[in-house]
Amino acid sequence: MAIAQLGVISLDCADEVELAMFWAALLGGEIVYREETMAVVHAERGVLSMIRVPDYRPPTWPGGATPNHIHLDLVVADLDVGEREALRLGARRADVQPGPDRWRVLLDPAGHPFCLTAHIPLLPLGPRTTDGT
């Protein structure tokens, strides 16, 4: 049984508004939510969130000293239940939990970080009507 209801790709960055404006324009979407360190873009085929992180350094590609800064946010109905199930499946809890009442940072079996959240400000996916709904 799946525990996640939705996946959101989150991009770490130094300026969440600038990056959100770029992706909204590139994807033909719009910024639908902003807070102090986060901006969310809704496009017809998906949702991206931009998250400002302290001391951000751009990733080096295809390899190098700075790894990629993309992770998956999974929306769950209940954080505690979702975390227990993810741990049962082989995830482990990250040492740093910046907002455990809103986000749970976990590591997959290969060490890739992902977050569980019961709250993410998203609109339903799909085409937008002319009246904005």
CSV table of C-alpha atoms in Angstrom, one decimal:
chain,number,residue,atom,x,y,z
A,1,MET,CA,0.0,0.0,0.0
A,2,ALA,CA,1.4,3.4,-1.0
A,3,ILE,CA,1.8,5.9,1.9
A,4,ALA,CA,2.5,9.0,-0.2
A,5,GLN,CA,-0.3,10.8,-2.0
A,6,LEU,CA,1.8,13.1,-4.1
A,7,GLY,CA,5.5,13.7,-5.0
A,8,VAL,CA,7.0,17.1,-5.4
A,9,ILE,CA,10.5,17.8,-6.7
A,10,SER,CA,12.2,20.3,-4.5
A,11,LEU,CA,15.2,22.4,-5.7
A,12,ASP,CA,17.7,23.8,-3.1
A,13,CYS,CA,18.8,27.3,-4.0
A,14,ALA,CA,20.1,30.6,-2.7
A,15,ASP,CA,17.1,32.7,-4.0
A,16,GLU,CA,13.8,30.8,-4.1
A,17,VAL,CA,11.8,33.6,-5.8
A,18,GLU,CA,14.3,34.0,-8.6
A,19,LEU,CA,14.4,30.3,-9.2
A,20,ALA,CA,10.6,30.0,-9.0
A,21,MET,CA,10.2,32.8,-11.6
A,22,PHE,CA,12.6,31.0,-13.9
A,23,TRP,CA,10.8,27.6,-13.6
A,24,ALA,CA,7.3,29.2,-13.8
A,25,ALA,CA,8.3,30.9,-17.1
A,26,LEU,CA,10.0,27.9,-18.5
A,27,LEU,CA,7.2,25.5,-17.8
A,28,GLY,CA,4.3,27.9,-18.5
A,29,GLY,CA,3.2,27.7,-14.8
A,30,GLU,CA,2.8,30.1,-12.0
A,31,ILE,CA,4.0,30.7,-8.5
A,32,VAL,CA,1.1,29.6,-6.3
A,33,TYR,CA,2.7,29.9,-2.8
A,34,ARG,CA,5.5,31.8,-1.1
A,35,GLU,CA,6.8,32.0,2.4
A,36,GLU,CA,10.1,33.1,3.9
A,37,THR,CA,12.4,30.4,2.4
A,38,MET,CA,10.1,28.6,-0.1
A,39,ALA,CA,8.2,29.2,-3.3
A,40,VAL,CA,6.0,26.6,-5.1
A,41,VAL,CA,5.4,26.5,-8.8
A,42,HIS,CA,2.3,24.8,-10.3
A,43,ALA,CA,2.4,23.8,-14.0
A,44,GLU,CA,0.0,21.7,-16.0
A,45,ARG,CA,2.2,18.5,-15.6
A,46,GLY,CA,3.7,18.9,-12.1
A,47,VAL,CA,4.7,20.9,-9.1
A,48,LEU,CA,8.2,22.2,-8.1
A,49,SER,CA,9.2,23.8,-4.9
A,50,MET,CA,12.2,26.0,-4.5
A,51,ILE,CA,13.8,26.0,-1.0
A,52,ARG,CA,16.4,28.5,0.1
A,53,VAL,CA,19.1,26.8,2.1
A,54,PRO,CA,21.9,28.5,4.1
A,55,ASP,CA,25.3,28.7,2.4
A,56,TYR,CA,24.0,27.3,-0.8
A,57,ARG,CA,26.6,26.3,-3.4
A,58,PRO,CA,25.5,25.3,-6.9
A,59,PRO,CA,26.1,21.6,-7.8
A,60,THR,CA,29.0,20.6,-9.9
A,61,TRP,CA,28.1,18.5,-12.9
A,62,PRO,CA,28.6,15.8,-13.9
A,63,GLY,CA,30.6,15.1,-10.7
A,64,GLY,CA,32.8,17.1,-8.4
A,65,ALA,CA,32.9,18.4,-4.8
A,66,THR,CA,29.3,19.6,-4.6
A,67,PRO,CA,26.6,17.0,-5.1
A,68,ASN,CA,23.2,17.7,-6.7
A,69,HIS,CA,20.6,19.5,-4.6
A,70,ILE,CA,17.3,18.0,-5.6
A,71,HIS,CA,15.1,15.9,-3.4
A,72,LEU,CA,11.6,14.5,-3.4
A,73,ASP,CA,8.9,15.8,-1.0
A,74,LEU,CA,6.1,13.2,-0.4
A,75,VAL,CA,2.7,14.3,0.9
A,76,VAL,CA,1.3,11.9,3.5
A,77,ALA,CA,-1.9,12.0,5.5
A,78,ASP,CA,-0.2,11.7,8.8
A,79,LEU,CA,3.5,12.5,9.5
A,80,ASP,CA,4.0,9.9,12.3
A,81,VAL,CA,2.3,7.1,10.4
A,82,GLY,CA,4.2,8.0,7.2
A,83,GLU,CA,7.5,8.1,9.0
A,84,ARG,CA,6.9,4.8,10.7
A,85,GLU,CA,6.0,3.1,7.4
A,86,ALA,CA,9.0,4.6,5.5
A,87,LEU,CA,11.4,3.4,8.3
A,88,ARG,CA,9.8,0.0,8.2
A,89,LEU,CA,10.5,-0.1,4.4
A,90,GLY,CA,14.2,0.7,4.9
A,91,ALA,CA,14.5,4.5,5.3
A,92,ARG,CA,16.4,6.0,8.1
A,93,ARG,CA,15.9,9.3,9.9
A,94,ALA,CA,18.3,12.1,9.0
A,95,ASP,CA,20.2,13.6,11.9
A,96,VAL,CA,19.1,17.1,11.2
A,97,GLN,CA,15.3,17.8,11.4
A,98,PRO,CA,14.8,21.5,10.7
A,99,GLY,CA,11.0,21.4,11.1
A,100,PRO,CA,9.8,18.1,12.5
A,101,ASP,CA,6.3,19.3,13.1
A,102,ARG,CA,5.9,20.1,9.4
A,103,TRP,CA,8.6,18.0,7.6
A,104,ARG,CA,10.4,14.7,8.4
A,105,VAL,CA,13.7,14.4,6.6
A,106,LEU,CA,14.6,10.8,5.9
A,107,LEU,CA,17.2,9.0,3.9
A,108,ASP,CA,16.5,6.2,1.4
A,109,PRO,CA,18.6,3.0,1.6
A,110,ALA,CA,21.2,4.6,-0.7
A,111,GLY,CA,21.4,7.7,1.5
A,112,HIS,CA,19.4,10.1,-0.7
A,113,PRO,CA,17.4,12.6,1.4
A,114,PHE,CA,13.6,12.9,1.0
A,115,CYS,CA,11.0,14.6,3.0
A,116,LEU,CA,7.6,13.6,4.2
A,117,THR,CA,5.0,16.4,4.9
A,118,ALA,CA,1.4,16.5,5.7
A,119,HIS,CA,1.1,20.1,4.4
A,120,ILE,CA,2.2,21.5,1.1
A,121,PRO,CA,0.4,24.3,-0.6
A,122,LEU,CA,-0.5,22.8,-3.9
A,123,LEU,CA,-3.3,23.2,-6.4
A,124,PRO,CA,-4.7,20.1,-8.1
A,125,LEU,CA,-2.7,19.2,-11.2
A,126,GLY,CA,-4.3,19.7,-14.6
A,127,PRO,CA,-5.1,22.4,-17.0
A,128,ARG,CA,-6.1,25.8,-15.7
A,129,THR,CA,-9.3,27.5,-16.8
A,130,THR,CA,-9.5,31.1,-17.8
A,131,ASP,CA,-11.1,32.1,-14.5
A,132,GLY,CA,-8.0,30.8,-12.6
A,133,THR,CA,-9.6,27.6,-11.2
